[in-house]
Short mmCIF file of C-alpha atoms in Angstrom, two decimals:
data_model
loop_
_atom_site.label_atom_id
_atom_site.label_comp_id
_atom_site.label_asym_id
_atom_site.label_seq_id
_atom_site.Cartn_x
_atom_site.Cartn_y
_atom_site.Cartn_z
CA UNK A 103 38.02 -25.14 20.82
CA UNK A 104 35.22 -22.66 19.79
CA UNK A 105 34.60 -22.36 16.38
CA UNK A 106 33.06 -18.71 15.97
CA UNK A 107 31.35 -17.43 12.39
CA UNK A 108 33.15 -14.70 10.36
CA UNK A 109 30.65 -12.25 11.39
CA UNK A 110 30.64 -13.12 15.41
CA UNK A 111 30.60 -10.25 17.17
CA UNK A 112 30.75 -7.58 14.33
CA UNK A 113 28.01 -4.59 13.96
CA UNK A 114 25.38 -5.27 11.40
CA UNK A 115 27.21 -3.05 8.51
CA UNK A 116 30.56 -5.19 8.75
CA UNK A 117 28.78 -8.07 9.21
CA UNK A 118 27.40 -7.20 5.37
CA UNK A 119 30.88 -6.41 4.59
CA UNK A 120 32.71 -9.04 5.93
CA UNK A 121 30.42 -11.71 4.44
CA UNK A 122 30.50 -10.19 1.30
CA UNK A 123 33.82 -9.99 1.28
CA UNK A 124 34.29 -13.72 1.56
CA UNK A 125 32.15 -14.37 -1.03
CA UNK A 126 34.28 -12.07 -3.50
CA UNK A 127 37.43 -14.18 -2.46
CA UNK A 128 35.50 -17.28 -3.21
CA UNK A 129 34.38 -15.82 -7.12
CA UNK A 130 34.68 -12.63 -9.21
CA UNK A 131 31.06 -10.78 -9.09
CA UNK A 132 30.28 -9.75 -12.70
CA UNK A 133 27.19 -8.13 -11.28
CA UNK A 134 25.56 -6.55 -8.12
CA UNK A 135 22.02 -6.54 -6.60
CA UNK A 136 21.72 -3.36 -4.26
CA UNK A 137 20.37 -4.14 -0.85
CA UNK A 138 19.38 -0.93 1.16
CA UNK A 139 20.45 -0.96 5.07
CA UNK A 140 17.21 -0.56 7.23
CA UNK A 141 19.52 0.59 10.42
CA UNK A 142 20.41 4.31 9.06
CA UNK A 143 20.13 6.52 6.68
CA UNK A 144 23.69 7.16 6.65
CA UNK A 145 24.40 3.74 5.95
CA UNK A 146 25.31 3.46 2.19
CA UNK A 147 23.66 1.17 -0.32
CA UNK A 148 25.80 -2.25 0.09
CA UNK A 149 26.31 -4.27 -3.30
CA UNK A 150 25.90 -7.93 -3.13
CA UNK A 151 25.65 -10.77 -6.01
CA UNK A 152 22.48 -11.72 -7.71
CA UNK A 153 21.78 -14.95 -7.72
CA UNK A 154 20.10 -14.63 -11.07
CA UNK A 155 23.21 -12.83 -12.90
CA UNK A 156 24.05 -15.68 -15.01
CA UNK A 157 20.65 -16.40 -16.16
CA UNK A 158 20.50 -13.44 -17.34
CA UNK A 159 23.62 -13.81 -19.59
CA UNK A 160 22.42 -16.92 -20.57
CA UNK A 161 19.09 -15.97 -21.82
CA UNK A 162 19.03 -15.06 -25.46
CA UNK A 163 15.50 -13.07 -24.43
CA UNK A 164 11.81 -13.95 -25.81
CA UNK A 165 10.00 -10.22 -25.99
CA UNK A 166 8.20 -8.30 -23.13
CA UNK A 167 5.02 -10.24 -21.64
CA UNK A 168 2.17 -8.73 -22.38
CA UNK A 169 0.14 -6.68 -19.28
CA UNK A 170 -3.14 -8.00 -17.90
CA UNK A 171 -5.53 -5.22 -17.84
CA UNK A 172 -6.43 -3.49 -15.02
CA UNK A 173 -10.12 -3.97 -14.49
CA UNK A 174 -11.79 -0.37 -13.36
CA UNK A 175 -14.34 -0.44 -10.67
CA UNK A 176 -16.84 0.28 -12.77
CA UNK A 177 -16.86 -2.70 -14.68
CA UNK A 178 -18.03 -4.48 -11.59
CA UNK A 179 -21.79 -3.50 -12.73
CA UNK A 180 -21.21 -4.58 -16.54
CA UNK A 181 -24.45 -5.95 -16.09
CA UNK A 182 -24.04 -10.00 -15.25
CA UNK A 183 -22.33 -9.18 -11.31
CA UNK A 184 -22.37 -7.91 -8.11
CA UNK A 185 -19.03 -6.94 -6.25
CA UNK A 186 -18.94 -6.46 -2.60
CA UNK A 187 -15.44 -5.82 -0.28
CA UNK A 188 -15.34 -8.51 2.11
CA UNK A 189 -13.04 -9.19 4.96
CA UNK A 190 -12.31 -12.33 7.14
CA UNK A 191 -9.96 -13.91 10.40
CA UNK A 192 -7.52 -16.46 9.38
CA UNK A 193 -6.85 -19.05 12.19
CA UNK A 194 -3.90 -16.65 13.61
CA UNK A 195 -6.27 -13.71 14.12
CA UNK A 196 -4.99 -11.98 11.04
CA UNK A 197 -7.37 -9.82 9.09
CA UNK A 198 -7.34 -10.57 5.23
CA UNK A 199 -9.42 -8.32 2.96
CA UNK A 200 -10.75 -8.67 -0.94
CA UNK A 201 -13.54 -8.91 -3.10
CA UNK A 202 -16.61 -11.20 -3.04
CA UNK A 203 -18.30 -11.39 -6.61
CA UNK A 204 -21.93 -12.92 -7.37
CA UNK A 205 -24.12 -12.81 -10.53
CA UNK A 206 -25.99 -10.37 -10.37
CA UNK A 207 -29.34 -11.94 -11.37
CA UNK A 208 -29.70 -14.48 -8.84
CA UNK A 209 -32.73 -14.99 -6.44
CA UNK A 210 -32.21 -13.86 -3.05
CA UNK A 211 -31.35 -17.01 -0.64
CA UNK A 212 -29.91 -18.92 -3.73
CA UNK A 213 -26.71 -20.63 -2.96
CA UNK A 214 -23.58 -20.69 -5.22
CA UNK A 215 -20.82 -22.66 -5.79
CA UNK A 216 -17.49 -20.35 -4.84
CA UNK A 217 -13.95 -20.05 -6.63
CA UNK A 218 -11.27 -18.42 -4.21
CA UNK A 219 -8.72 -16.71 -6.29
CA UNK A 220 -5.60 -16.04 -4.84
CA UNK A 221 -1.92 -14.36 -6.78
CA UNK A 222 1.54 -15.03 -7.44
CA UNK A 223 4.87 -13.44 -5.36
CA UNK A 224 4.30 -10.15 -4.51
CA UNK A 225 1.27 -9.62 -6.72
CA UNK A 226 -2.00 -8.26 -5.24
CA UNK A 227 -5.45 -8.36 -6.18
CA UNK A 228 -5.91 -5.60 -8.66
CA UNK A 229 -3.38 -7.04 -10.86
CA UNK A 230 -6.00 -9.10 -13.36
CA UNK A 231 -7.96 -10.96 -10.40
CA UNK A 232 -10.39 -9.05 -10.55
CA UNK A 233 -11.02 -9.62 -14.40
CA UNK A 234 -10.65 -13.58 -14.12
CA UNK A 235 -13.19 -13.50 -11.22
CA UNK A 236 -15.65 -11.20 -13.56
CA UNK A 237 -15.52 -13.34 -16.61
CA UNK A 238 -15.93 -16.74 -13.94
CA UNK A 239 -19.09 -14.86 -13.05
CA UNK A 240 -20.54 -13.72 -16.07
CA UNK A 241 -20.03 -16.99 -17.30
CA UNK A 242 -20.66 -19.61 -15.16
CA UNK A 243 -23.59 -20.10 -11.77
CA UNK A 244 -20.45 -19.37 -9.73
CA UNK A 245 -19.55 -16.45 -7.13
CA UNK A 246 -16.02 -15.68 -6.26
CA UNK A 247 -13.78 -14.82 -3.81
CA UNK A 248 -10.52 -12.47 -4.35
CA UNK A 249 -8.20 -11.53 -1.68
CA UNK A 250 -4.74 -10.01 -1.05
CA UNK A 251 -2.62 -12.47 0.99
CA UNK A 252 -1.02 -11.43 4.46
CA UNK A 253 1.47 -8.32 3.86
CA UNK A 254 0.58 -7.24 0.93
CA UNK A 255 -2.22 -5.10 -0.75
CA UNK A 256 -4.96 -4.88 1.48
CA UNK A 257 -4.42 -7.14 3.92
CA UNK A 258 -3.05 -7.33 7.49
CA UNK A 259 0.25 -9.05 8.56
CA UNK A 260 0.50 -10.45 11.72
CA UNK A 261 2.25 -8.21 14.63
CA UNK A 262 5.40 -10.03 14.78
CA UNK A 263 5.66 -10.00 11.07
CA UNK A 264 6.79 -7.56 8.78
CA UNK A 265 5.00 -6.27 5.28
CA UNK A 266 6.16 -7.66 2.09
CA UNK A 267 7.17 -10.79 3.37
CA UNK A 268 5.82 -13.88 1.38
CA UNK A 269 5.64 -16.88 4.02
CA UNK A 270 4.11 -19.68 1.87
CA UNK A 271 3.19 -22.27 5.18
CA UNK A 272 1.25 -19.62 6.29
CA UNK A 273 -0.14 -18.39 2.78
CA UNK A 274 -1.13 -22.02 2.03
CA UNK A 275 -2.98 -22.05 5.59
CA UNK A 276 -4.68 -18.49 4.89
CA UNK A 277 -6.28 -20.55 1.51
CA UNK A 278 -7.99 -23.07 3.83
CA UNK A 279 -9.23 -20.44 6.06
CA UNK A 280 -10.80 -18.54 2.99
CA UNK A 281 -12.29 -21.83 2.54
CA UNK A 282 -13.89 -21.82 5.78
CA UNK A 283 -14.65 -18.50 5.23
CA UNK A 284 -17.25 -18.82 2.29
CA UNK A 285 -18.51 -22.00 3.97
CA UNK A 286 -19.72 -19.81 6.88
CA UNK A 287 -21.94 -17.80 3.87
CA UNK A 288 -25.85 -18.21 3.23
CA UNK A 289 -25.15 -17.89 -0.01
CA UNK A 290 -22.42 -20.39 -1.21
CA UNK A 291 -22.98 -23.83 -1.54
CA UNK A 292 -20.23 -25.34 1.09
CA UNK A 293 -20.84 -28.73 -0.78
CA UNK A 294 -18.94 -27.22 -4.00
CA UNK A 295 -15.94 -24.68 -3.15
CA UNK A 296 -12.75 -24.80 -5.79
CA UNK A 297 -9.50 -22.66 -5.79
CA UNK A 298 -7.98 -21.08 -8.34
CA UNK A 299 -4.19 -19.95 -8.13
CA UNK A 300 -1.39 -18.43 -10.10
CA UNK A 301 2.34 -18.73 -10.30
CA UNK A 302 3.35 -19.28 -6.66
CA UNK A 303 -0.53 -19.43 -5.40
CA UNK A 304 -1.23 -22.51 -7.66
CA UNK A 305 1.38 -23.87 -6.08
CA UNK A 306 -0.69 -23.63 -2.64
CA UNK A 307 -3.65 -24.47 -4.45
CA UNK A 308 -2.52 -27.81 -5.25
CA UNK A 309 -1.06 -28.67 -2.02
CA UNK A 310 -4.38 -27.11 -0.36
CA UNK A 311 -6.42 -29.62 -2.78
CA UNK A 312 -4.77 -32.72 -1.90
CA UNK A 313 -4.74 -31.92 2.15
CA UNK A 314 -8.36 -30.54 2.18
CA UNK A 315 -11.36 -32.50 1.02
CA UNK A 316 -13.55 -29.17 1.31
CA UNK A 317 -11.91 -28.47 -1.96
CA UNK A 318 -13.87 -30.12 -5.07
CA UNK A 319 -11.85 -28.80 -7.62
CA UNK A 320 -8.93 -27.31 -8.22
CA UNK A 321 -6.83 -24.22 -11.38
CA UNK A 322 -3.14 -24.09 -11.16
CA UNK A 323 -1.77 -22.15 -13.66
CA UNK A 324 1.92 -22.00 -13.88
CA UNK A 325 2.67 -24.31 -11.07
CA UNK A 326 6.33 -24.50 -10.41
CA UNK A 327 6.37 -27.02 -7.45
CA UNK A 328 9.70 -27.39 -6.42
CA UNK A 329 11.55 -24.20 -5.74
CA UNK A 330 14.72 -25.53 -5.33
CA UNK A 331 15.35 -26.93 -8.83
CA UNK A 332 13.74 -23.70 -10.29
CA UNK A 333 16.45 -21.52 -8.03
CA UNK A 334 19.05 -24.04 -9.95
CA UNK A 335 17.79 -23.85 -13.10
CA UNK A 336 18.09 -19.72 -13.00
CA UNK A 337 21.20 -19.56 -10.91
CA UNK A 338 24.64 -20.67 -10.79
CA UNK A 339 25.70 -22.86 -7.85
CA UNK A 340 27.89 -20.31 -6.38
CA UNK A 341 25.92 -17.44 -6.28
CA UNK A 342 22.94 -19.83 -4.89
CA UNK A 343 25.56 -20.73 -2.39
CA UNK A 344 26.77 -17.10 -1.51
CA UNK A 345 22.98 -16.18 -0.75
CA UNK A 346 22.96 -18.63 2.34
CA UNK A 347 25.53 -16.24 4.21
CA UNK A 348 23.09 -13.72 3.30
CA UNK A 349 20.34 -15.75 4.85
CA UNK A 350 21.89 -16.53 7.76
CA UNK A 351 22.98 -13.09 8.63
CA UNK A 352 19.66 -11.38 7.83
CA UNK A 353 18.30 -14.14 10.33
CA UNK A 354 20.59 -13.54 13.33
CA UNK A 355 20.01 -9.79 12.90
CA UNK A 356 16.15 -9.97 13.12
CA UNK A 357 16.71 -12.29 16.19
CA UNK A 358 18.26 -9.29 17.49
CA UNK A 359 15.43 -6.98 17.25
CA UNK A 360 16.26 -5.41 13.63
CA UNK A 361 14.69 -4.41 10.61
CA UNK A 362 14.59 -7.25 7.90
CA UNK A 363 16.62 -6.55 4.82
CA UNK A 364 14.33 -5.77 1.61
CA UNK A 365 15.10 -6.84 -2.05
CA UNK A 366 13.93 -4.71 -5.11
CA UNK A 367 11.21 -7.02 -6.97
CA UNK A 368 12.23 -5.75 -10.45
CA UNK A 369 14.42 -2.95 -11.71
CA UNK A 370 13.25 -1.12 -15.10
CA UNK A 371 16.54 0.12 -15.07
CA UNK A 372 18.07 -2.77 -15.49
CA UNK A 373 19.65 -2.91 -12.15
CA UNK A 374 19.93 -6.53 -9.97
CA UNK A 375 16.15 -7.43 -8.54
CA UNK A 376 14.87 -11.02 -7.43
CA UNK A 377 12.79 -10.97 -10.95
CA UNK A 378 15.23 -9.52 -13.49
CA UNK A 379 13.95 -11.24 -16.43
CA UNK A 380 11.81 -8.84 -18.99
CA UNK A 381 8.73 -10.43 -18.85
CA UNK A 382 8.68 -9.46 -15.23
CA UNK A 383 9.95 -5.79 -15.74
CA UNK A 384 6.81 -5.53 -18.52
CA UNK A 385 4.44 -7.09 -15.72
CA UNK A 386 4.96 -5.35 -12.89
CA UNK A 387 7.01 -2.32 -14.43
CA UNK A 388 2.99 -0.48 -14.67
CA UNK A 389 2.62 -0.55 -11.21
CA UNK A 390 6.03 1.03 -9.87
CA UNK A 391 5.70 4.45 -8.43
CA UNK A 392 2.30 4.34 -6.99
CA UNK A 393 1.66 6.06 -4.03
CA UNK A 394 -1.16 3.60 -2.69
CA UNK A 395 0.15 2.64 0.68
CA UNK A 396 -1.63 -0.91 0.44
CA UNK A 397 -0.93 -1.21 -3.59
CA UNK A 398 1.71 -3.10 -4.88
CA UNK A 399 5.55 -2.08 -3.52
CA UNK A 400 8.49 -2.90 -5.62
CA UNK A 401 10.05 -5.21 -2.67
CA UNK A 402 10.49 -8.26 -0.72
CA UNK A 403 12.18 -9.12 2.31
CA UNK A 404 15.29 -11.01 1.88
CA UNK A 405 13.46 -13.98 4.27
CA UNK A 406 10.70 -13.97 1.42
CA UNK A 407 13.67 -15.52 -1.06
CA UNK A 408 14.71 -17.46 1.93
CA UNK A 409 11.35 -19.04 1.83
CA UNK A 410 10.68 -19.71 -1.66
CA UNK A 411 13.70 -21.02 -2.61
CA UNK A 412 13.24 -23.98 -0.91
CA UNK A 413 9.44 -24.23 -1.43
CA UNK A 414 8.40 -27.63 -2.25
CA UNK A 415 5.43 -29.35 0.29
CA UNK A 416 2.88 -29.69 -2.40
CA UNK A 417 5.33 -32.07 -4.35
CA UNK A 418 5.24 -34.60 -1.07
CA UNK A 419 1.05 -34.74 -1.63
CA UNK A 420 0.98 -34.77 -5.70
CA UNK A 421 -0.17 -38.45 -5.09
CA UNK A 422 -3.16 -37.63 -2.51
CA UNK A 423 -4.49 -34.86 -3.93
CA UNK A 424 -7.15 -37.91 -6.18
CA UNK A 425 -9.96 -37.71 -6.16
CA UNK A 426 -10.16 -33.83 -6.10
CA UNK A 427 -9.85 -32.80 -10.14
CA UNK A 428 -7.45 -30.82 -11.00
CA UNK A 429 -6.91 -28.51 -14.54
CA UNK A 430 -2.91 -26.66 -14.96
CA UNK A 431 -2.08 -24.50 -17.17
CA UNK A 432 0.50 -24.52 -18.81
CA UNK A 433 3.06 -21.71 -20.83
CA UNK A 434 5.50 -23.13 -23.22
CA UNK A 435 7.88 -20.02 -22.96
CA UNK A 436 7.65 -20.01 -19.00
CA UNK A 437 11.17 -19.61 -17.41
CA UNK A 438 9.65 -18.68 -13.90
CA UNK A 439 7.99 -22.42 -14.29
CA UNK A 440 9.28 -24.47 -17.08
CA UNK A 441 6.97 -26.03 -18.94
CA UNK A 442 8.98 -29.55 -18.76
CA UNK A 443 9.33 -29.35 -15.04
CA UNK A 444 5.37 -28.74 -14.90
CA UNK A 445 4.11 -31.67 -16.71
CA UNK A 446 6.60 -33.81 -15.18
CA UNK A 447 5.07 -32.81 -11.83
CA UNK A 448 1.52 -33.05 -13.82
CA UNK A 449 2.63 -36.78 -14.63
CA UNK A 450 2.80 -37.82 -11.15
CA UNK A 451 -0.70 -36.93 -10.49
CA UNK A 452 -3.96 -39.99 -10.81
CA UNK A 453 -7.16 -38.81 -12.44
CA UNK A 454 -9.16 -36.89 -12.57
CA UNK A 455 -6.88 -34.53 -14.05
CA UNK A 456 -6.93 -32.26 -17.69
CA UNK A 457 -4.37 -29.56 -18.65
CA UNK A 458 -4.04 -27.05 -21.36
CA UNK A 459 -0.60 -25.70 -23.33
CA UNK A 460 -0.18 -22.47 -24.25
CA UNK A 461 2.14 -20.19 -26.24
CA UNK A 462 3.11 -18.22 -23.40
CA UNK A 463 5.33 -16.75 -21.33
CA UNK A 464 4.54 -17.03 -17.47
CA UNK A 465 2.94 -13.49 -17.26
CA UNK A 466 0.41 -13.89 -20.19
CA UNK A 467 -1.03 -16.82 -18.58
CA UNK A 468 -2.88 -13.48 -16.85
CA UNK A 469 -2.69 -11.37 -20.17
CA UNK A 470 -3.10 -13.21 -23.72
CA UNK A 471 -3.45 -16.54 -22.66
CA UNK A 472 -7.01 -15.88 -20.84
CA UNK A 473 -8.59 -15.91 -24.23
CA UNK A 474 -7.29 -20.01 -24.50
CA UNK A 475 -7.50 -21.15 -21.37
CA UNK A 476 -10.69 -19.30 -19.59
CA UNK A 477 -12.81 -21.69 -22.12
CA UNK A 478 -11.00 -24.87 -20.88
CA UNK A 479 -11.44 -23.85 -16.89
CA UNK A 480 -14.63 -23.24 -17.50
CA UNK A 481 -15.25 -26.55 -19.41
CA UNK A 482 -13.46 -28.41 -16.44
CA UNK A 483 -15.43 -25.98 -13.92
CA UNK A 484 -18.77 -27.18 -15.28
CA UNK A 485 -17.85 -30.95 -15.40
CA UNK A 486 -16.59 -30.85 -11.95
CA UNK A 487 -18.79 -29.19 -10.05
CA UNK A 488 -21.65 -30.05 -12.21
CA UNK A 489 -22.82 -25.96 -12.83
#
């Protein structure tokens, strides 16, 4: 006998419907996140639960984040730096574009130690890289490189691929192709390269550091490494578990040809999103509304969530990644990375290691927190690579 799904043989739209409508006899749905069909405009808006529903009746709330400045242009020639847009092929012929940054006052054919700088889900470039990278530059013998990763902001995606769509195998692959990137420039010192990431991209940074001896040192900053017991700590089981249906049907649709399903990032209305929290509606709520075809875009495709959710490589290479150093920072108030899951993930690593503490949330580790901890990775910066 042939077992066939629920969905065999239905269009798209009932597919939605019929899944969904399992998942209502399995649990009541206190609340809906509203997924827009890609096959028609006549195709209404279908609701389907939030994973993250509960967690956000169980949260008693810490205030809004605060926002990382936007760094103008102009600041670029507050007198210590130089920065230049820069653009380079990652191993899959994919064009990535960013910023390369150099002081300003050093001798022509001097070569620099580089920092590649890379963002968290969904966030590009101009969202407080570019004001990290300055200060790394006014402040230390370094240049730096800052770039949007594939799909989003300035960057290319491949031609199979859609925009939006965070794939972190190959966003962990694009960092050691930025790597080989700088090494191909006169003037950085291929002998001393670091990387520096944020929220999901120090994540990648680690795992990157303990695969690839290129990399001398290494800044994590909010590293949640295991994605699975971060989905479980925000979720109840059975939404967690109604989100595979959604999975799998979103999958067997684009193996037909059609148009991924997209998630809202945040909602300032205080609708269902994949970050409802309000830290994240303060962070990114700035930046909704744009009309900047390669700024940010208030969405994900469902396969991004697919992907993340069960993101945890770098925890299989915490123990190789000695000898390269490593610095994390840390937020006390971080739900998006909890501070106890960090430094139990921290504890596993061997020296050389050092990490800082903050009174945080897991946005002001780009806002606030830069005052405490740009000292420290700086410190560890000039140890480490001897600058």
């Amino acid at each position: 006998m042939t077992i066939r799904p629920i969905w065999d043989g239905l269009p798209r739209r009932d597919v939605v419907r019929k899944c969904l409508s399992e998942v209502r006899r399995i649990y009541t749905v206190e609340s809906t996140l509203e997924i827009q069909s890609t096959l028609s405009p006549s195709i209404p808006a279908i609701p389907v639960p939030h994973p993250f529903s509960s967690w956000r009746r169980r949260q008693g709330y810490m205030g809004e984040g605060s926002l990382p400045t936007r760094t103008k242009d102009n600041t670029r020639a507050a007198a210590k730096m130089t920065r230049t847009d820069v653009e380079f092929k990652t191993s899959d012929n994919v064009t990535l574009r960013g910023w390369f940054f150099t002081p300003s006052n050093v001798s022509s054919g001097t070569k620099l130690p580089c920092m590649i700088l890379t963002h968290g889900l969904s966030c590009i470039k101009e969202m407080g890289l570019d004001h990290v990278a300055s200060k790394y530059v006014s402040d230390l013998a370094v240049s730096c490189l800052v770039y949007d990763h594939r799909g989003f902001g300035a960057s290319d995606t491949a031609s199979h691929a859609p925009r939006q769509e965070v794939n972190t195998w190959l966003q962990a692959n694009d960092t050691r192709d930025a790597v080989t990137y700088v090494q191909t420039r006169e003037d950085v010192d291929k002998s001393k390269i670091g990387v520096w990431g944020y929220s999901l991209s120090a994540i990648h940074a680690v795992y990157v550091g303990a695969i690839d001896r290129r990399v001398k040192a290494v800044v994590a900053l909010g590293p949640g490494m295991d994605g699975t017991e971060i989905c479980k700590r925000l979720a109840a089981p059975h939404a967690l578990n109604a989100m595979q249906g959604l999975f799998e049907m979103d999958r067997l649709a684009r193996a037909k040809g059609e148009e991924p399903i997209r998630v809202p990032v945040i909602s300032a209305e205080g609708g269902q999103c994949v970050l409802p929290s309000p830290e994240s509606t303060a962070f990114f709520g700035r930046w909704v509304g744009k009309d900047d075809e390669r700024g940010w875009r208030n969405e994900l495709t469902l396969r991004s969530l697919d992907d993340v959710s069960t993101y945890s490589t770098a925890m299989a290479h915490l123990e190789n990644l000695c000898p390269t150093p490593v610095f994390f920072g840390v937020a006390s108030r971080d739900t998006n990375s909890p501070a106890d899951m960090v430094m139990r993930q921290y504890n596993k690593l061997s020296e050389p290691k050092e990490y800082a503490i903050v009174d945080a949330d897991h946005y002001e580790l780009m806002g606030k927190a830069r005052d405490v901890l740009h000292p420290k990775e700086v410190a560890f910066l000039k140890k480490w690579l001897s600058l």
